[in-house]
Structures are given as C-alpha cells and as structure tokens.
Amino acid sequence: MTNDLPEVRERGPGPRPAPPPGGPPMSDVWVYKGRAYDLSDWISKHPGGAFFIGRTKNRDITAVIAAYHRDPAKVERILQRRYALGRDATPKDIHPKHNAPAFLFKEDFNSWRDIPQYRFDDKNDLMHRVKARLSEPALAARIKRMDTLFNVIVATLAVAYLAVQGLRLSDPRWMPLPAFVIAMVVLRSSLAGFGHYALHRAQRGINRVLGNSFDMNYVALSLVTADGHTLLHHPYTQSDVDIKKNVFTMMMQLPRLYRVPLHTIHKFGHMFSGMAIRIADVCRVTRKAGVEQAYGSWRVALPHFLGSSGVRLLLVTELLVFVLAGDFWAWALQFVATLWVSTFLVVASHEFEDDREDEVVEGNDWGVDQVVHANDLKVIGNRYVDCFLSAGLSSHRVHHVLPFQRSGFANIVTEDVLREESAKFGVEWLPARSFVTDRLPKLCRTYLLAPSRLAREKNWDLLREHCSPAAWKASVGYVVAGFVGIGSV
C-alpha cells in the first residue's frame, strides 16, 4: 500500500562516518521550506548528480530547488513522500557557515539567520511565468537545436585550441606572438565559458569531467568552486550568502602597486602546484568524512577528481613544453593576458564593487532580483560571438533566472521571453554593458588602483602602504599561499 503521508525515517545503530575537521558531526538534515528532510538515500539517485545533493547537507535548499528545476512542485512531492522527517527545521539542522569555508563569509554571518527568504509559491511570479513559456513547442525545439549548435562550436574551439599551440611550437612564423596571445585569450575564455555551462548541467556521465574545463582560463578550480558558484552564488545573488563577491577581493590585501605582479605570481603558483595540493586535500577530506556524504560512492566521485587533475596536468604540461621549446615568454604573455582578462570578465557580470546589499529584500520576487543584479555583457555586439568572447556571459540575466539551461545559445534564444515577462513586472530592461568601454575601466579603478585594506584602515599614505613591514609580510604570505593552494579561488 502506498502511503502519501510524510515518512518519518529512523536511522539504524550502524557507525557514522568520521566528521570533517573543524567541529562535531551534524545530523543528516536538509531544510526545505522550513521543514526537515533526510536526503542521504537520494544522493546517489539524484538525476542531477550526487554532487548537488551531497554538498547541500545541513543547508536550506529551498532556493536551490526552485532555481534549478523546471517543476519544483514535483520535487517537493518526492521529498514529502519519501524523505520527510515529520518536523520543522531547527537552527541545529543548519551549518552556521553554510557547510563551506568560514573565511568566505562575514565574521558574524549565520546561515540560519542570514539566508534571504524568497517566496516561491506564487505561480504568477517572474520565474514561474518564464518557465511556463519554455514548454512552448517552437521555443523548446529551438532551444534544443541551439544546445546542439553550441556543443558543435565548442568542439571546434577545442580543436583550434590545440592547433594554435601546435602552430606556435612548430614554427613561430606561422603563429606570430600577437596573434598567438590574442587567440589563446579568446580560446581559453571560450572553453572556460563552456565549462561554466557544463557545471550547471546534470553532473552525470561525461559532464562530471567536462565541467573541469571551467579551469582553462587559470582563474578557478572547478572542483571546489562549483559549489560556491552553482549552489551559493546563483540562488542567493548579491546577498551575504553569495561568496562570489568576496573571493575576488582577496588581492585587495596587497598594496596597490604590488597587486598586479604579486597576484599574477600567486595565480601562477596556483596553476603550478597549489591546485594540485588543493585537489589532494579535498580528496583526503572526502575520504575521511566519507565519500557517501558528498558523492554517494567513489565511482561517482572519481570523474570529478580525475577530470580536475587532468586539466591541471594539461596546464602544467603546456608550460613545460613551451619552456623546453625555448618559447617561455610566449606562454607567459598568454598566461598573464588570459588571467587578467578572465578575472575581470568574471566580476564584470555583477556590480560587486558597489555596496548594493540594501537592495536584497527578504520576501521579494526571486526572478526580478536576479534580473536586477546581473549584467549582460557585450564585446563586439553580436550576442552569439560575445557568448564566447565574454566566457558565456552575453545573456547573463537569462542565465540567472534559468540557471539549468545547458548553453549560452539557449539563453540567447530565451532572452526575448525574459524581457517580455520582465516588462509586465515593471522591470527596466537595461542594454547590455560593454566590457571594454564600460565595465573594465571601473573594475580597474576598484581592483587595481584602490589602496590596500590595511592602508584604508590605518589611513596610510602611498609610501607607508608599500614600505611597511605589515605590507611586506602580507605580500610574501600571498605569494607563498598561491604555491601551496591557500587563499584565493
């Protein structure tokens, strides 16, 4: 007989896996709409992949479910029938720092108190109205075609990525230095943009490996940033839970004139050795805490670890090949250009440099909030070309309202729908922001020319900012941190 009432599950007396370092074990609880659920048995069965369930233990997953599912009501029925614990959630069910590294949040941040509470039950809100139109046959068919076209172009770009390096190494006359650097910046940003969308796809099969192409532009490590990006940034954009606005400000501890060279060396350290250390550490913690808690099984986890390790090995191997070929400076120039262009692209899609926290109001329309707090980007003005030149961010507002869509091209063909529905809610549809003429100058002033944090706190002049022992200590520590995999993303 089928019982449609919430099921209260009791756990047997078997041994619990060892907890992660840093605190006592917490109960196996996921919180949805204020109620407690145990999704332990759902981790390995989740159609979207084990990662998304495993990482959200001891979190409120209300916004995650609403954002990443076409039909959240169907998911809710599954939760209530199979996984309900039959009680309201309590503060003890929620990890105070969202089960993530504490340094990513404000010191007084508490997940139970500070998570924005949106209303997702209104079928007439912006998100629901846009999702309803996705089922229109003509639009659904066009989205499917665009996803296929996107994948074909990505495969072509991957071949071009190898060909450009091969031509440069074979005979530099066939690939002059300026052309090589420009081509590598474009190709690395484009492949990282594909990795961006691969992270949003169901983490099953080959996607568990392909998501690691998010690392091709030297900026991030998808193995650890997938959580912060897909599960913290997207559902809670511009709030205190959104760690994306914090991770790129770590360079601000450096004196302004040291910032570019030292951050560049720091990220070289991440590429060369630091991220390999991070991967090994994540693997160690996963084994110690119990792989079932995060991935369901090692069979599911290994593609994530092997894919991430493979990309890091590729990046280091490219460096070594160029050094052995006597063409180190060509590699170095494309590294520096790619790193900084990509870093500014990432922060250009939101105005993190502005203090806009007062605009995040609990209980407002989530979809409207996403539109307001995201920027579409343009580089040359063609959205399909800019989809790759901007690392997938040309239709960024659609991406935030519909983060489950599989490609940037799908977002482009859905943009008219979002714009039309937004107008009905009185949301002004602003033009796409120019990366080169609009966002880049402002970001340079914010991230490169502003005084260091310590200089602002102490009201130091330029000389004291750069010559104080504290500044030197911070600078040395920042460089070392890159090589050991600590510090920034």
Coordinates of C-alpha atoms in Angstrom, one line a residue:
M1 CA 0.0 0.0 0.0
T2 CA 1.3 3.5 -0.9
N3 CA 1.5 6.0 2.0
D4 CA 1.3 9.6 0.8
L5 CA 1.9 11.0 4.2
P6 CA 5.3 12.3 5.2
E7 CA 7.5 9.5 6.2
V8 CA 9.5 9.6 9.4
R9 CA 12.7 7.7 8.9
E10 CA 14.8 6.2 11.7
R11 CA 18.5 5.6 11.3
G12 CA 19.9 2.3 12.4
P13 CA 22.7 1.9 15.0
G14 CA 25.5 1.5 12.5
P15 CA 28.7 3.5 12.7
R16 CA 28.7 7.1 11.4
P17 CA 31.4 8.3 9.1
A18 CA 34.1 10.5 10.6
P19 CA 33.1 14.2 10.5
P20 CA 35.1 16.7 8.5
P21 CA 37.7 18.7 10.5
G22 CA 36.5 21.7 12.5
G23 CA 33.6 20.6 14.5
P24 CA 31.3 17.8 15.8
P25 CA 29.2 15.9 13.3
M26 CA 25.8 17.3 12.4
S27 CA 22.7 15.3 11.7
D28 CA 21.8 14.3 8.2
V29 CA 19.3 17.0 7.5
W30 CA 18.4 19.1 4.5
V31 CA 15.9 22.0 5.1
Y32 CA 13.2 22.8 2.6
K33 CA 10.5 25.5 3.2
G34 CA 11.2 25.3 7.0
R35 CA 10.8 21.5 7.2
A36 CA 13.5 18.9 7.9
Y37 CA 14.3 16.1 5.4
D38 CA 17.0 13.4 5.3
L39 CA 18.2 13.0 1.7
S40 CA 21.0 10.6 2.4
D41 CA 19.5 7.9 0.3
W42 CA 18.8 10.3 -2.5
I43 CA 22.4 11.4 -3.0
S44 CA 23.3 8.6 -5.4
K45 CA 19.9 8.6 -7.1
H46 CA 19.5 12.3 -7.9
P47 CA 19.0 12.8 -11.6
G48 CA 21.1 16.0 -11.5
G49 CA 24.0 14.1 -10.0
A50 CA 25.1 13.3 -6.5
F51 CA 27.3 16.4 -6.1
F52 CA 24.3 18.8 -5.8
I53 CA 22.7 16.8 -3.0
G54 CA 25.8 15.9 -1.2
R55 CA 27.1 19.5 -0.9
T56 CA 23.8 20.9 0.4
K57 CA 23.6 18.8 3.5
N58 CA 22.8 21.0 6.6
R59 CA 21.7 23.8 4.3
D60 CA 18.4 25.4 3.4
I61 CA 17.8 24.1 -0.2
T62 CA 14.5 25.9 -0.9
A63 CA 16.1 28.4 -3.3
V64 CA 18.3 25.7 -4.9
I65 CA 15.3 23.5 -5.7
A66 CA 13.2 26.5 -7.0
A67 CA 16.0 27.7 -9.2
Y68 CA 17.4 24.5 -10.8
H69 CA 14.2 22.6 -11.5
R70 CA 11.6 23.2 -14.2
D71 CA 8.9 21.8 -11.9
P72 CA 9.8 22.3 -8.2
A73 CA 6.4 21.1 -7.2
K74 CA 7.2 17.6 -8.5
V75 CA 10.4 17.6 -6.5
E76 CA 8.5 18.8 -3.4
R77 CA 6.1 15.8 -3.7
I78 CA 9.0 13.4 -3.9
L79 CA 10.6 14.9 -0.8
Q80 CA 7.4 14.7 1.2
R81 CA 6.6 11.2 0.3
R82 CA 10.0 9.6 0.8
Y83 CA 12.3 11.8 2.8
A84 CA 10.4 13.9 5.3
L85 CA 11.4 13.7 9.0
G86 CA 8.0 14.9 10.1
R87 CA 9.1 18.0 11.9
D88 CA 10.1 21.6 11.5
A89 CA 13.7 22.5 11.0
T90 CA 15.7 24.0 13.9
P91 CA 18.9 26.1 14.0
K92 CA 20.8 22.9 14.9
D93 CA 20.0 21.5 11.4
I94 CA 21.7 24.3 9.6
H95 CA 25.5 24.7 9.4
P96 CA 26.3 28.2 10.7
K97 CA 28.6 28.9 7.7
H98 CA 26.6 27.0 5.1
N99 CA 28.9 24.0 5.3
A100 CA 31.6 26.0 3.5
P101 CA 34.9 27.5 4.5
A102 CA 34.2 30.2 7.1
F103 CA 36.6 32.8 5.6
L104 CA 34.3 33.2 2.6
F105 CA 31.6 34.9 4.8
K106 CA 31.4 37.9 7.0
E107 CA 32.6 37.1 10.5
D108 CA 29.1 37.4 12.1
F109 CA 27.4 35.5 9.3
N110 CA 25.0 32.8 10.4
S111 CA 23.2 30.7 7.8
W112 CA 20.0 30.2 9.9
R113 CA 19.5 33.9 10.3
D114 CA 21.1 35.5 7.2
I115 CA 19.8 33.4 4.3
P116 CA 17.4 35.6 2.2
Q117 CA 13.9 34.2 2.3
Y118 CA 12.1 34.4 -1.0
R119 CA 8.6 33.5 -1.9
F120 CA 8.4 30.7 -4.4
D121 CA 4.8 29.7 -4.1
D122 CA 3.4 32.4 -6.4
K123 CA 2.7 30.8 -9.8
N124 CA 2.4 34.2 -11.3
D125 CA 5.9 35.5 -10.3
L126 CA 8.5 36.2 -12.9
M127 CA 10.4 32.9 -12.6
H128 CA 7.2 30.8 -13.0
R129 CA 5.9 32.8 -15.9
V130 CA 9.2 32.4 -17.8
K131 CA 9.5 28.7 -17.0
A132 CA 5.9 28.1 -18.3
R133 CA 6.8 29.5 -21.7
L134 CA 9.8 27.2 -22.1
S135 CA 7.3 24.4 -22.8
E136 CA 6.0 26.2 -25.9
P137 CA 6.8 23.6 -28.7
A138 CA 8.5 26.1 -31.1
L139 CA 10.7 27.5 -28.4
A140 CA 11.6 24.1 -26.8
A141 CA 12.6 22.8 -30.3
R142 CA 14.8 25.9 -30.9
I143 CA 16.5 25.6 -27.5
K144 CA 17.4 22.0 -28.3
R145 CA 18.9 23.0 -31.7
M146 CA 20.8 25.8 -30.1
D147 CA 22.3 23.5 -27.4
T148 CA 23.5 21.2 -30.2
L149 CA 25.0 24.0 -32.2
F150 CA 26.7 25.3 -29.0
N151 CA 28.3 21.9 -28.4
V152 CA 29.5 21.7 -32.0
I153 CA 31.2 25.1 -31.8
V154 CA 32.8 24.2 -28.5
A155 CA 34.3 21.0 -30.1
T156 CA 35.6 23.2 -33.0
L157 CA 37.2 25.6 -30.5
A158 CA 38.8 22.7 -28.7
V159 CA 40.5 21.6 -31.9
A160 CA 41.5 25.2 -32.6
Y161 CA 43.0 25.5 -29.1
L162 CA 45.4 22.6 -29.8
A163 CA 46.1 23.8 -33.4
V164 CA 47.1 27.3 -32.3
Q165 CA 49.6 26.0 -29.8
G166 CA 50.9 23.4 -32.3
L167 CA 51.4 26.0 -34.9
R168 CA 53.3 28.3 -32.5
L169 CA 55.5 25.4 -31.3
S170 CA 56.1 24.1 -34.9
D171 CA 57.2 27.4 -36.4
P172 CA 56.5 30.8 -34.7
R173 CA 56.4 32.4 -38.2
W174 CA 53.1 30.6 -38.7
M175 CA 51.7 32.0 -35.5
P176 CA 53.2 35.4 -34.7
L177 CA 53.3 36.4 -31.0
P178 CA 50.5 39.0 -31.0
A179 CA 48.2 36.6 -32.9
F180 CA 49.1 33.7 -30.6
V181 CA 48.3 35.7 -27.4
I182 CA 45.0 37.0 -28.7
A183 CA 44.0 33.6 -29.9
M184 CA 44.8 31.9 -26.6
V185 CA 42.9 34.5 -24.6
V186 CA 39.8 34.0 -26.8
L187 CA 40.1 30.3 -26.8
R188 CA 40.8 29.8 -23.1
S189 CA 37.9 32.2 -22.2
S190 CA 35.6 30.4 -24.6
L191 CA 36.4 26.9 -23.3
A192 CA 36.1 28.2 -19.7
G193 CA 32.7 29.6 -20.7
F194 CA 31.7 26.1 -21.9
G195 CA 32.9 24.7 -18.5
H196 CA 30.7 27.3 -16.8
Y197 CA 27.6 25.8 -18.5
A198 CA 28.9 22.2 -18.0
L199 CA 28.9 22.9 -14.3
H200 CA 25.2 23.8 -14.5
R201 CA 24.3 20.7 -16.3
A202 CA 23.4 17.4 -14.6
Q203 CA 26.6 16.1 -13.0
R204 CA 26.3 12.7 -14.6
G205 CA 28.4 10.9 -17.2
I206 CA 30.9 13.0 -19.2
N207 CA 29.7 16.2 -17.7
R208 CA 31.5 15.3 -14.5
V209 CA 34.7 15.6 -16.5
L210 CA 33.8 18.4 -18.9
G211 CA 32.9 20.8 -16.1
N212 CA 36.6 21.0 -15.3
S213 CA 37.2 23.0 -18.4
F214 CA 35.9 25.8 -16.2
D215 CA 39.6 25.9 -15.2
M216 CA 41.1 26.6 -18.6
N217 CA 41.5 30.4 -18.0
Y218 CA 43.7 29.9 -14.9
V219 CA 41.2 31.6 -12.6
A220 CA 39.4 28.9 -10.6
L221 CA 39.4 25.3 -9.6
S222 CA 36.0 23.8 -10.6
L223 CA 36.4 21.0 -8.0
V224 CA 35.8 23.5 -5.2
T225 CA 34.2 26.5 -6.9
A226 CA 31.4 24.5 -8.4
D227 CA 29.7 24.6 -5.0
G228 CA 30.2 28.3 -4.5
H229 CA 29.1 29.2 -8.0
T230 CA 26.1 26.9 -8.7
L231 CA 24.8 26.5 -5.1
L232 CA 25.7 29.7 -3.3
H233 CA 26.1 32.4 -6.0
H234 CA 23.2 31.7 -8.3
P235 CA 20.3 31.1 -5.7
Y236 CA 21.5 34.0 -3.5
T237 CA 22.9 36.6 -5.9
Q238 CA 24.3 39.7 -4.2
S239 CA 23.4 38.6 -0.7
D240 CA 25.7 37.7 2.2
V241 CA 25.5 34.0 1.1
D242 CA 26.9 35.0 -2.4
I243 CA 30.6 34.2 -1.8
K244 CA 31.4 35.2 -5.4
K245 CA 31.6 38.8 -4.4
N246 CA 34.2 38.0 -1.7
V247 CA 36.6 35.7 -3.4
F248 CA 38.0 38.2 -5.9
T249 CA 38.7 40.8 -3.3
M250 CA 41.4 38.9 -1.6
M251 CA 44.0 40.6 -3.7
M252 CA 43.0 43.8 -2.0
Q253 CA 45.1 42.9 1.0
L254 CA 48.1 43.8 -1.3
P255 CA 49.5 47.3 -1.7
R256 CA 48.1 48.7 -5.0
L257 CA 51.5 48.9 -6.8
Y258 CA 52.3 45.3 -5.9
R259 CA 48.9 44.0 -6.8
V260 CA 49.3 43.0 -10.4
P261 CA 52.7 41.3 -10.2
L262 CA 52.1 39.6 -6.9
H263 CA 48.6 38.3 -7.8
T264 CA 49.9 37.1 -11.1
I265 CA 52.7 35.1 -9.3
H266 CA 50.1 33.9 -6.8
K267 CA 47.9 32.5 -9.6
F268 CA 50.9 31.0 -11.3
G269 CA 51.6 29.2 -8.0
H270 CA 48.0 28.0 -8.0
M271 CA 48.4 26.7 -11.5
F272 CA 51.8 25.1 -11.0
S273 CA 51.4 23.4 -7.6
G274 CA 48.8 25.0 -5.4
M275 CA 45.8 23.5 -7.0
A276 CA 47.3 20.0 -7.1
I277 CA 47.7 20.3 -3.4
R278 CA 44.1 21.5 -3.0
I279 CA 42.8 18.6 -5.1
A280 CA 44.8 16.1 -2.9
D281 CA 43.5 17.8 0.2
V282 CA 39.8 17.7 -1.0
C283 CA 40.3 14.0 -1.8
R284 CA 41.7 13.4 1.7
V285 CA 38.9 15.2 3.4
T286 CA 36.3 13.4 1.2
R287 CA 37.8 10.0 2.2
K288 CA 38.0 10.9 5.9
A289 CA 34.4 12.3 6.0
G290 CA 33.0 9.5 4.0
V291 CA 32.6 9.8 0.2
E292 CA 28.9 8.8 0.6
Q293 CA 28.2 12.1 2.3
A294 CA 29.3 14.1 -0.8
Y295 CA 29.1 11.9 -3.8
G296 CA 27.3 8.7 -2.9
S297 CA 30.2 6.5 -4.0
W298 CA 33.8 6.7 -5.3
R299 CA 32.5 5.6 -8.7
V300 CA 30.6 8.9 -8.9
A301 CA 33.4 10.9 -7.3
L302 CA 36.4 9.8 -9.3
P303 CA 35.5 11.5 -12.6
H304 CA 35.4 14.9 -10.7
F305 CA 38.8 14.3 -9.2
L306 CA 40.4 12.8 -12.3
G307 CA 38.9 15.5 -14.6
S308 CA 40.2 18.3 -12.3
S309 CA 43.6 16.6 -12.0
G310 CA 43.7 16.1 -15.8
V311 CA 43.1 19.8 -16.6
R312 CA 45.8 20.8 -14.0
L313 CA 48.2 18.4 -15.6
L314 CA 47.4 19.8 -19.1
L315 CA 48.1 23.4 -18.0
V316 CA 51.4 22.5 -16.3
T317 CA 52.4 20.3 -19.3
E318 CA 51.8 23.2 -21.7
L319 CA 54.1 25.4 -19.6
L320 CA 56.9 22.7 -19.6
V321 CA 56.5 22.1 -23.4
F322 CA 56.9 25.8 -24.2
V323 CA 59.9 26.1 -21.8
L324 CA 61.6 23.1 -23.5
A325 CA 60.8 24.6 -26.9
G326 CA 62.6 27.9 -25.9
D327 CA 59.4 29.9 -26.2
F328 CA 58.6 30.6 -22.5
W329 CA 57.8 34.2 -23.0
A330 CA 55.0 33.4 -25.5
W331 CA 53.4 31.2 -22.9
A332 CA 54.0 33.8 -20.1
L333 CA 52.3 36.6 -22.1
Q334 CA 49.2 34.5 -22.9
F335 CA 49.1 33.4 -19.3
V336 CA 49.1 37.0 -17.9
A337 CA 46.7 38.3 -20.6
T338 CA 44.3 35.3 -20.1
L339 CA 44.4 35.5 -16.3
W340 CA 43.6 39.2 -16.0
V341 CA 41.0 39.4 -18.9
S342 CA 39.2 36.4 -17.4
T343 CA 39.3 37.7 -13.9
F344 CA 37.7 41.0 -14.9
L345 CA 35.2 39.2 -17.1
V346 CA 34.0 37.2 -14.0
V347 CA 33.4 40.3 -11.9
A348 CA 32.1 42.3 -14.8
S349 CA 28.8 40.3 -14.9
H350 CA 27.8 41.7 -11.5
E351 CA 28.5 45.0 -9.8
F352 CA 30.2 43.6 -6.8
E353 CA 32.3 46.8 -6.5
D354 CA 29.1 48.7 -5.4
D355 CA 27.6 48.3 -2.0
R356 CA 24.1 47.2 -3.0
E357 CA 23.2 44.9 -0.1
D358 CA 20.3 47.2 0.8
E359 CA 18.6 46.1 -2.4
V360 CA 18.3 42.5 -1.3
V361 CA 14.9 42.4 0.5
E362 CA 13.6 39.3 2.1
G363 CA 10.4 38.0 0.6
N364 CA 10.7 39.7 -2.8
D365 CA 10.3 38.1 -6.3
W366 CA 13.4 36.0 -6.8
G367 CA 13.3 36.2 -10.6
V368 CA 13.1 40.0 -10.5
D369 CA 16.0 40.1 -8.1
Q370 CA 18.1 38.0 -10.5
V371 CA 17.4 40.3 -13.4
V372 CA 18.2 43.4 -11.4
H373 CA 21.5 42.1 -10.0
A374 CA 23.0 40.6 -13.2
N375 CA 24.6 42.3 -16.2
D376 CA 24.5 41.1 -19.8
L377 CA 27.9 41.7 -21.4
K378 CA 28.9 42.7 -24.9
V379 CA 32.3 42.8 -26.5
I380 CA 31.7 43.3 -30.2
G381 CA 27.9 43.5 -30.1
N382 CA 26.9 40.1 -31.7
R383 CA 25.4 38.0 -28.9
Y384 CA 26.4 34.7 -30.3
V385 CA 30.0 35.7 -30.8
D386 CA 30.0 37.5 -27.5
C387 CA 28.7 34.4 -25.8
F388 CA 32.3 33.0 -26.2
L389 CA 34.2 36.3 -26.0
S390 CA 32.6 37.0 -22.7
A391 CA 33.1 33.5 -21.3
G392 CA 29.4 32.7 -21.7
L393 CA 28.0 35.9 -20.2
S394 CA 26.4 37.7 -23.1
S395 CA 22.9 36.7 -21.9
H396 CA 23.7 36.6 -18.3
R397 CA 20.3 37.7 -17.0
V398 CA 18.6 34.7 -18.6
H399 CA 21.3 32.5 -17.1
H400 CA 20.5 33.7 -13.6
V401 CA 16.7 33.3 -14.0
L402 CA 17.1 29.9 -15.8
P403 CA 20.4 28.5 -14.4
F404 CA 19.6 25.0 -15.5
Q405 CA 19.7 25.8 -19.3
R406 CA 22.5 23.9 -21.0
S407 CA 24.2 26.5 -23.1
G408 CA 24.7 30.2 -23.7
F409 CA 22.9 29.9 -27.0
A410 CA 19.8 28.6 -25.2
N411 CA 20.0 31.7 -23.1
I412 CA 20.2 33.9 -26.1
V413 CA 17.0 32.5 -27.7
T414 CA 15.2 32.7 -24.4
E415 CA 16.1 36.3 -23.8
D416 CA 13.1 37.8 -25.6
V417 CA 10.8 35.8 -23.3
L418 CA 12.5 37.1 -20.2
R419 CA 12.5 40.6 -21.5
E420 CA 8.8 40.5 -22.3
E421 CA 7.8 39.0 -19.0
S422 CA 10.1 41.4 -17.1
A423 CA 8.3 44.3 -18.7
K424 CA 5.0 43.1 -17.2
F425 CA 6.6 43.3 -13.7
G426 CA 7.8 46.9 -14.4
V427 CA 11.4 45.8 -14.5
E428 CA 13.5 48.1 -16.7
W429 CA 15.5 46.1 -19.3
L430 CA 18.8 47.8 -19.5
P431 CA 21.1 47.4 -22.5
A432 CA 24.0 45.0 -22.3
R433 CA 27.0 46.6 -20.7
S434 CA 30.2 47.0 -22.8
F435 CA 33.0 45.0 -21.2
V436 CA 35.8 47.2 -22.8
T437 CA 34.4 50.7 -22.5
D438 CA 32.0 50.4 -19.5
R439 CA 32.9 47.7 -17.0
L440 CA 36.7 47.4 -17.5
P441 CA 37.7 50.9 -16.6
K442 CA 35.6 50.8 -13.4
L443 CA 36.9 47.4 -12.4
C444 CA 40.5 48.6 -12.9
R445 CA 39.9 51.5 -10.6
T446 CA 38.3 49.3 -8.0
Y447 CA 40.7 46.3 -8.0
L448 CA 44.0 47.7 -9.2
L449 CA 44.1 51.4 -8.1
A450 CA 42.4 51.4 -4.7
P451 CA 44.5 51.4 -1.5
S452 CA 45.0 48.1 0.3
R453 CA 42.6 47.2 3.1
L454 CA 45.3 47.9 5.7
A455 CA 46.1 51.3 4.2
R456 CA 42.5 52.3 4.3
E457 CA 42.1 51.1 7.9
K458 CA 45.3 52.9 9.1
N459 CA 44.8 55.9 6.7
W460 CA 48.4 55.4 5.4
D461 CA 49.9 57.4 2.5
L462 CA 51.3 55.7 -0.6
L463 CA 54.8 55.3 0.8
R464 CA 53.6 53.7 4.1
E465 CA 51.2 51.5 2.2
H466 CA 54.1 49.9 0.3
C467 CA 57.0 50.1 2.7
S468 CA 55.6 49.0 6.0
P469 CA 56.7 45.6 7.4
A470 CA 53.0 44.6 7.5
A471 CA 52.7 45.2 3.8
W472 CA 55.8 43.1 3.1
K473 CA 54.6 40.3 5.3
A474 CA 51.2 40.3 3.6
S475 CA 52.9 40.3 0.2
V476 CA 55.2 37.4 0.9
G477 CA 52.4 35.4 2.5
Y478 CA 50.1 36.0 -0.5
V479 CA 52.7 34.7 -2.9
V480 CA 53.5 31.6 -0.8
A481 CA 49.8 30.9 -0.4
G482 CA 49.4 30.5 -4.1
F483 CA 52.0 27.8 -4.4
V484 CA 50.5 25.8 -1.5
G485 CA 46.9 26.2 -2.7
I486 CA 45.7 28.6 0.0
G487 CA 44.0 31.9 -0.3
S488 CA 42.1 33.0 -3.4
V489 CA 39.9 30.9 -5.7

